[in-house]
mmCIF file of C-alpha atoms in Angstrom:
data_model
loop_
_atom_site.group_PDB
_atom_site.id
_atom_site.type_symbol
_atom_site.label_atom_id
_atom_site.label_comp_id
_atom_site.label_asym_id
_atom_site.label_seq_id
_atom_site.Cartn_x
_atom_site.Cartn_y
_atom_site.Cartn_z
ATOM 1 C CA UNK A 1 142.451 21.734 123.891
ATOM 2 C CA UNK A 2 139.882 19.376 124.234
ATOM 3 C CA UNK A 3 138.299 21.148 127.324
ATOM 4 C CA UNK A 4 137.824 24.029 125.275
ATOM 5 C CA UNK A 5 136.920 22.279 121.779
ATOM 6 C CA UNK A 6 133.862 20.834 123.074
ATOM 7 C CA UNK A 7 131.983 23.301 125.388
ATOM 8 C CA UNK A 8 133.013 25.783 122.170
ATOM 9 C CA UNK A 9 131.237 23.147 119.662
ATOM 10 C CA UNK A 10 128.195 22.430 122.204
ATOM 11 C CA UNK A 11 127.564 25.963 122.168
ATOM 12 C CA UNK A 12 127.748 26.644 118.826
ATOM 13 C CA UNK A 13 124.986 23.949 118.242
ATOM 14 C CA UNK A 14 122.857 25.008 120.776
ATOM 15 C CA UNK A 15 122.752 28.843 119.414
ATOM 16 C CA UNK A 16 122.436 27.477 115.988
ATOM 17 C CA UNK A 17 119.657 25.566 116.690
ATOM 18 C CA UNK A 18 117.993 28.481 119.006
ATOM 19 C CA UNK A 19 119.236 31.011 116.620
ATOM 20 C CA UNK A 20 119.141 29.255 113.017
ATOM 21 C CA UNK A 21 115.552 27.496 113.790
ATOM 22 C CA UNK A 22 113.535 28.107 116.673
ATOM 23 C CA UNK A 23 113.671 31.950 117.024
ATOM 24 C CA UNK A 24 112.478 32.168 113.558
ATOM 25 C CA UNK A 25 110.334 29.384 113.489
ATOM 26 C CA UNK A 26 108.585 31.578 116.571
ATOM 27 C CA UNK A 27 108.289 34.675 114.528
ATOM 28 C CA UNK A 28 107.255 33.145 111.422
ATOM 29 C CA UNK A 29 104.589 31.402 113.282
ATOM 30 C CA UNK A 30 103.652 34.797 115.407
ATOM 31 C CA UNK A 31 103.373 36.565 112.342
ATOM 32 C CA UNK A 32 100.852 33.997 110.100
ATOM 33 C CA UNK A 33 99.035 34.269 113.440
ATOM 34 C CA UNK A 34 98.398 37.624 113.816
ATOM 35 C CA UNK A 35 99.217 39.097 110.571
ATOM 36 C CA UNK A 36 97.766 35.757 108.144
ATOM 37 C CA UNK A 37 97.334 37.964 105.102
ATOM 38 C CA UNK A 38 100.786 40.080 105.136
ATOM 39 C CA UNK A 39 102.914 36.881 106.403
ATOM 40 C CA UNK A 40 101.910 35.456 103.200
ATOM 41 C CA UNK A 41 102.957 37.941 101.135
ATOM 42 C CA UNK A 42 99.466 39.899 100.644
ATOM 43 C CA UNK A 43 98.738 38.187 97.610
ATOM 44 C CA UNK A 44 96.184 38.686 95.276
ATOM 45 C CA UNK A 45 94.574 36.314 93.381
ATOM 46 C CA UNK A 46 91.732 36.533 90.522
ATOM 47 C CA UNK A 47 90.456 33.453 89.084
ATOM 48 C CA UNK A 48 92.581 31.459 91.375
ATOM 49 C CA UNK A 49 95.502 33.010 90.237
ATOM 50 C CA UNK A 50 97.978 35.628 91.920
ATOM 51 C CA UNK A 51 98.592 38.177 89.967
ATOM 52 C CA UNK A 52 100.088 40.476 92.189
ATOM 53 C CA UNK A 53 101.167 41.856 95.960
ATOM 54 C CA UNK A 54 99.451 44.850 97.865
ATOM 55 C CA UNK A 55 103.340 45.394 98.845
ATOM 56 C CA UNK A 56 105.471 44.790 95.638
ATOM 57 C CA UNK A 57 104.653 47.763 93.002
ATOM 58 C CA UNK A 58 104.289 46.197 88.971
ATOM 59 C CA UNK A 59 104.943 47.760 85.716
ATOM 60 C CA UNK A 60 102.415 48.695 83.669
ATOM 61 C CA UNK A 61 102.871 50.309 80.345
ATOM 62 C CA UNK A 62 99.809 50.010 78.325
ATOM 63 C CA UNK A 63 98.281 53.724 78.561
ATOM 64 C CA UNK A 64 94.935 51.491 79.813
ATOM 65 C CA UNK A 65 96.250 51.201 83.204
ATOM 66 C CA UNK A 66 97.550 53.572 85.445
ATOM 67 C CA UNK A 67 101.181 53.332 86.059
ATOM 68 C CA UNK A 68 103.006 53.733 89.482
ATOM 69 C CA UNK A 69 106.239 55.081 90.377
ATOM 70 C CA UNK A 70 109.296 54.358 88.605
ATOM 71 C CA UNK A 71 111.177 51.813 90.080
ATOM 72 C CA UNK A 72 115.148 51.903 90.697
ATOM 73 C CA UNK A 73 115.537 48.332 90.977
ATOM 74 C CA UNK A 74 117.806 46.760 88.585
ATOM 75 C CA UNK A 75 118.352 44.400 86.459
ATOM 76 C CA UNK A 76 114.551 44.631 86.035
ATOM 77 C CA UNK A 77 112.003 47.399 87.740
ATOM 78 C CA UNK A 78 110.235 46.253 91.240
ATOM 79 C CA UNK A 79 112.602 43.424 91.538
ATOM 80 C CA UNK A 80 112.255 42.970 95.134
ATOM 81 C CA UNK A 81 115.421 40.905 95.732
ATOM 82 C CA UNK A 82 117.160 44.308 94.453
ATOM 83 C CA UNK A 83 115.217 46.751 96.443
ATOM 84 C CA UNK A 84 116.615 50.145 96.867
ATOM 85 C CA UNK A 85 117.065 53.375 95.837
ATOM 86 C CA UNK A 86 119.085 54.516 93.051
ATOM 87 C CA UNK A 87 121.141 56.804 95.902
ATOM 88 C CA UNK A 88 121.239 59.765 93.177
ATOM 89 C CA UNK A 89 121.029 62.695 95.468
ATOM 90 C CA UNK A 90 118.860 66.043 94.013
ATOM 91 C CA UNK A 91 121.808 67.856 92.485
ATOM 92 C CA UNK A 92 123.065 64.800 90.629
ATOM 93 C CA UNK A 93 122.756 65.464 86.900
ATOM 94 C CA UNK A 94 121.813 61.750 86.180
ATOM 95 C CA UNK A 95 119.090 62.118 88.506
ATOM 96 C CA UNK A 96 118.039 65.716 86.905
ATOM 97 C CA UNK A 97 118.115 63.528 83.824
ATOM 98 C CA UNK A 98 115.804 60.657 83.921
ATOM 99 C CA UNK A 99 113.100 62.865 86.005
ATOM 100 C CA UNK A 100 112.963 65.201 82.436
ATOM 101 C CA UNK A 101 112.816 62.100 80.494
ATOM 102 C CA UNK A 102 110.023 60.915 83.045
ATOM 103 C CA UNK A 103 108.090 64.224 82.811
ATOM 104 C CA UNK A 104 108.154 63.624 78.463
ATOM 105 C CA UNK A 105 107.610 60.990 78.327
ATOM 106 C CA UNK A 106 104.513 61.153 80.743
ATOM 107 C CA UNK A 107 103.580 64.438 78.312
ATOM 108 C CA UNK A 108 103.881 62.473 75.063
ATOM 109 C CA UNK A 109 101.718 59.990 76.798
ATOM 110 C CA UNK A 110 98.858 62.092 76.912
ATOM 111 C CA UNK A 111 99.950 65.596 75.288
ATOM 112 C CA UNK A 112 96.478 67.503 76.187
ATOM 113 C CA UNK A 113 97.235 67.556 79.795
ATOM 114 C CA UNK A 114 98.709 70.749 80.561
ATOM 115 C CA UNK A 115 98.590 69.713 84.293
ATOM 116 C CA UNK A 116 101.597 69.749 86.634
ATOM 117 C CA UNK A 117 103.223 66.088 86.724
ATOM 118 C CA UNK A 118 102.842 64.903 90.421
ATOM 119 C CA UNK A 119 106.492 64.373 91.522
ATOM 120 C CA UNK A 120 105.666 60.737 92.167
ATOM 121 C CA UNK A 121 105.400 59.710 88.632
ATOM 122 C CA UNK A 122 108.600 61.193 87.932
ATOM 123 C CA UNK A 123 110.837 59.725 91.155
ATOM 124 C CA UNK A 124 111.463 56.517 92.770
ATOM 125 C CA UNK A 125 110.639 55.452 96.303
ATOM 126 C CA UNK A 126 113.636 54.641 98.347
ATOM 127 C CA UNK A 127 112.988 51.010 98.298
ATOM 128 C CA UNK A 128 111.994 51.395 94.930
ATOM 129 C CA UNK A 129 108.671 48.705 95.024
ATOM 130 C CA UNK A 130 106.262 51.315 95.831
ATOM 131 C CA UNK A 131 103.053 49.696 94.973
ATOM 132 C CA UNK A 132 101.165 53.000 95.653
ATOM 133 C CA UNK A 133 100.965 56.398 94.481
ATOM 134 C CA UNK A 134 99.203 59.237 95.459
ATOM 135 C CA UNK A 135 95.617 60.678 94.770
ATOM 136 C CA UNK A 136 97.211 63.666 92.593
ATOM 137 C CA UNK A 137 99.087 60.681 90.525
ATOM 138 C CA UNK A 138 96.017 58.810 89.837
ATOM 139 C CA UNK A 139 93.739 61.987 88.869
ATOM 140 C CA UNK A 140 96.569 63.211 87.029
ATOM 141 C CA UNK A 141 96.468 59.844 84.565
ATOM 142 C CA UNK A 142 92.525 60.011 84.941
ATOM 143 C CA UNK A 143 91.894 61.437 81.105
ATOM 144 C CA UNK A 144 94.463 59.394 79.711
ATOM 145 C CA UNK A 145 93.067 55.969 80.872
ATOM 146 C CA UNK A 146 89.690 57.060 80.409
ATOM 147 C CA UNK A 147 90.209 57.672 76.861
ATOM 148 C CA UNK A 148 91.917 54.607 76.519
ATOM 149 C CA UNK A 149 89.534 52.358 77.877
ATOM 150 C CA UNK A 150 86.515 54.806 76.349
ATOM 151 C CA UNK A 151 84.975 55.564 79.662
ATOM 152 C CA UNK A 152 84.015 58.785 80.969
ATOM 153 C CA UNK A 153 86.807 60.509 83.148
ATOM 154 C CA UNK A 154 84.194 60.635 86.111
ATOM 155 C CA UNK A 155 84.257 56.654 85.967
ATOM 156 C CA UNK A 156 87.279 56.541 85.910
ATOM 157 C CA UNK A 157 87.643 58.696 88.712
ATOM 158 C CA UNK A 158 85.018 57.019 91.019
ATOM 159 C CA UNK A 159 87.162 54.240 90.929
ATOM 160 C CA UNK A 160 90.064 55.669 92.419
ATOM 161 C CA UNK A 161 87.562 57.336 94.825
ATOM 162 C CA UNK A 162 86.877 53.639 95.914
ATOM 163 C CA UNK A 163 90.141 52.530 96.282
ATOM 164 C CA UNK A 164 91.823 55.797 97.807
ATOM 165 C CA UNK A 165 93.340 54.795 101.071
ATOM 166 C CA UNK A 166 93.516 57.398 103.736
ATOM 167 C CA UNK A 167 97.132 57.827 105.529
ATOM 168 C CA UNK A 168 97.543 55.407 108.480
ATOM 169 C CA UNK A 169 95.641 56.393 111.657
ATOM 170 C CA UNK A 170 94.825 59.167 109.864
ATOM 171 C CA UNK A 171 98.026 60.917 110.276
ATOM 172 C CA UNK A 172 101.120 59.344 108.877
ATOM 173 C CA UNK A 173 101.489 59.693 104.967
ATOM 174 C CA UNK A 174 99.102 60.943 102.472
ATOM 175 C CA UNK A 175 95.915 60.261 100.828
ATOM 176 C CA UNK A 176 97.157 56.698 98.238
ATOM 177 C CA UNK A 177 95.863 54.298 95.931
ATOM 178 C CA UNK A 178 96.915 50.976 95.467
ATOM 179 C CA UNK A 179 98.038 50.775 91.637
ATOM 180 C CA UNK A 180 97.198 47.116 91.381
ATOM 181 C CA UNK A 181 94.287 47.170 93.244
ATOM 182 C CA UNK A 182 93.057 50.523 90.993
ATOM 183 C CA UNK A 183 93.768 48.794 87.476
ATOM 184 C CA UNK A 184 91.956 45.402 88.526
ATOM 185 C CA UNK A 185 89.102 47.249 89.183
ATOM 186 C CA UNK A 186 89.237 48.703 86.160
ATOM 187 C CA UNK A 187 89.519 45.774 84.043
ATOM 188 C CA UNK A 188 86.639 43.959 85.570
ATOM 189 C CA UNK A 189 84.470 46.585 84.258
ATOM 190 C CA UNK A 190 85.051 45.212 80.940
#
């Protein structure tokens, strides 16, 4: 028994210690050197203090800022140690559900738009942290803000101009904007 007892255990410590330590220790140390902003967490900061990730959607409520998509996480939305969808496939009736209560309450929010509600304001994103939504979203909360913050709509539209993204390598995904990134611009024009 012993023969086998203490190759077994020598192994085990060895792969623990590769495994458990230095592998990640490697990647985690790969990554903050060719990736530095994204290993940390692409953070952003204003006034020396973070107030946000480029990667982790927020909710925002006040009709001032734009809002993002809705977030399945639970117990709270963009909880990012609960990310995922809420696995409610299209012909679920819960699902049928919250997207009408989505698309009123997004009507009560600003009642003179008469404009088709971009389907990402009204569903989640699988993971459900999507910290972007698209161009459509954005114009389609344009008035809404702009009356809000009383700016013109144009303003308020050449700022999501300036902080459209374009889909990676020009092909994968769609025109985006970075919902964080929009509404900080918008409050330093204050």
């Amino acid at each position: 028994m012993k023969n086998i007892l203490r190759p077994a255990l020598v192994l085990f410590a060895l792969l623990s210690v590769l495994t458990g330590l230095l592998y990640p220790m490697a990647v985690t140390g790969a990554a903050q050197a060719v990736f530095p902003k994204e290993a940390a967490g692409s953070l952003v900061q204003r006034n020396g203090q973070v107030v946000g990730s480029t990667l982790i959607g927020q909710s925002f409520t006040d009709p001032q800022h734009f809002w993002g998509r809705p977030s399945a996480t639970a117990p709270m939305p963009y909880n990012a140690s609960a990310s995922g969808g809420s696995n409610q496939g299209p012909l679920n009736p819960a699902l049928t559900d919250a997207v009408k209560a989505r698309v009123e309450a997004l009507r009560a929010a600003d009642p003179g738009n008469t404009a088709p509600v971009p389907v990402d304001l009204v569903t989640a994103s699988a993971s459900g942290l999507d910290p972007h939504i698209s161009l459509a979203a954005a114009q389609y909360q344009a008035g809404r803000v702009a009356r809000a913050r009383n700016l013109p709509v144009a303003s308020v539209n050449a700022v999501i101009g300036q902080h459209a993204e374009q889909p990676l390598w020009g092909l994968l995904g769609e025109p985006r904007v970075n919902v964080l990134a929009l509404n900080l611009a918008l409050d330093s024009l204050r």
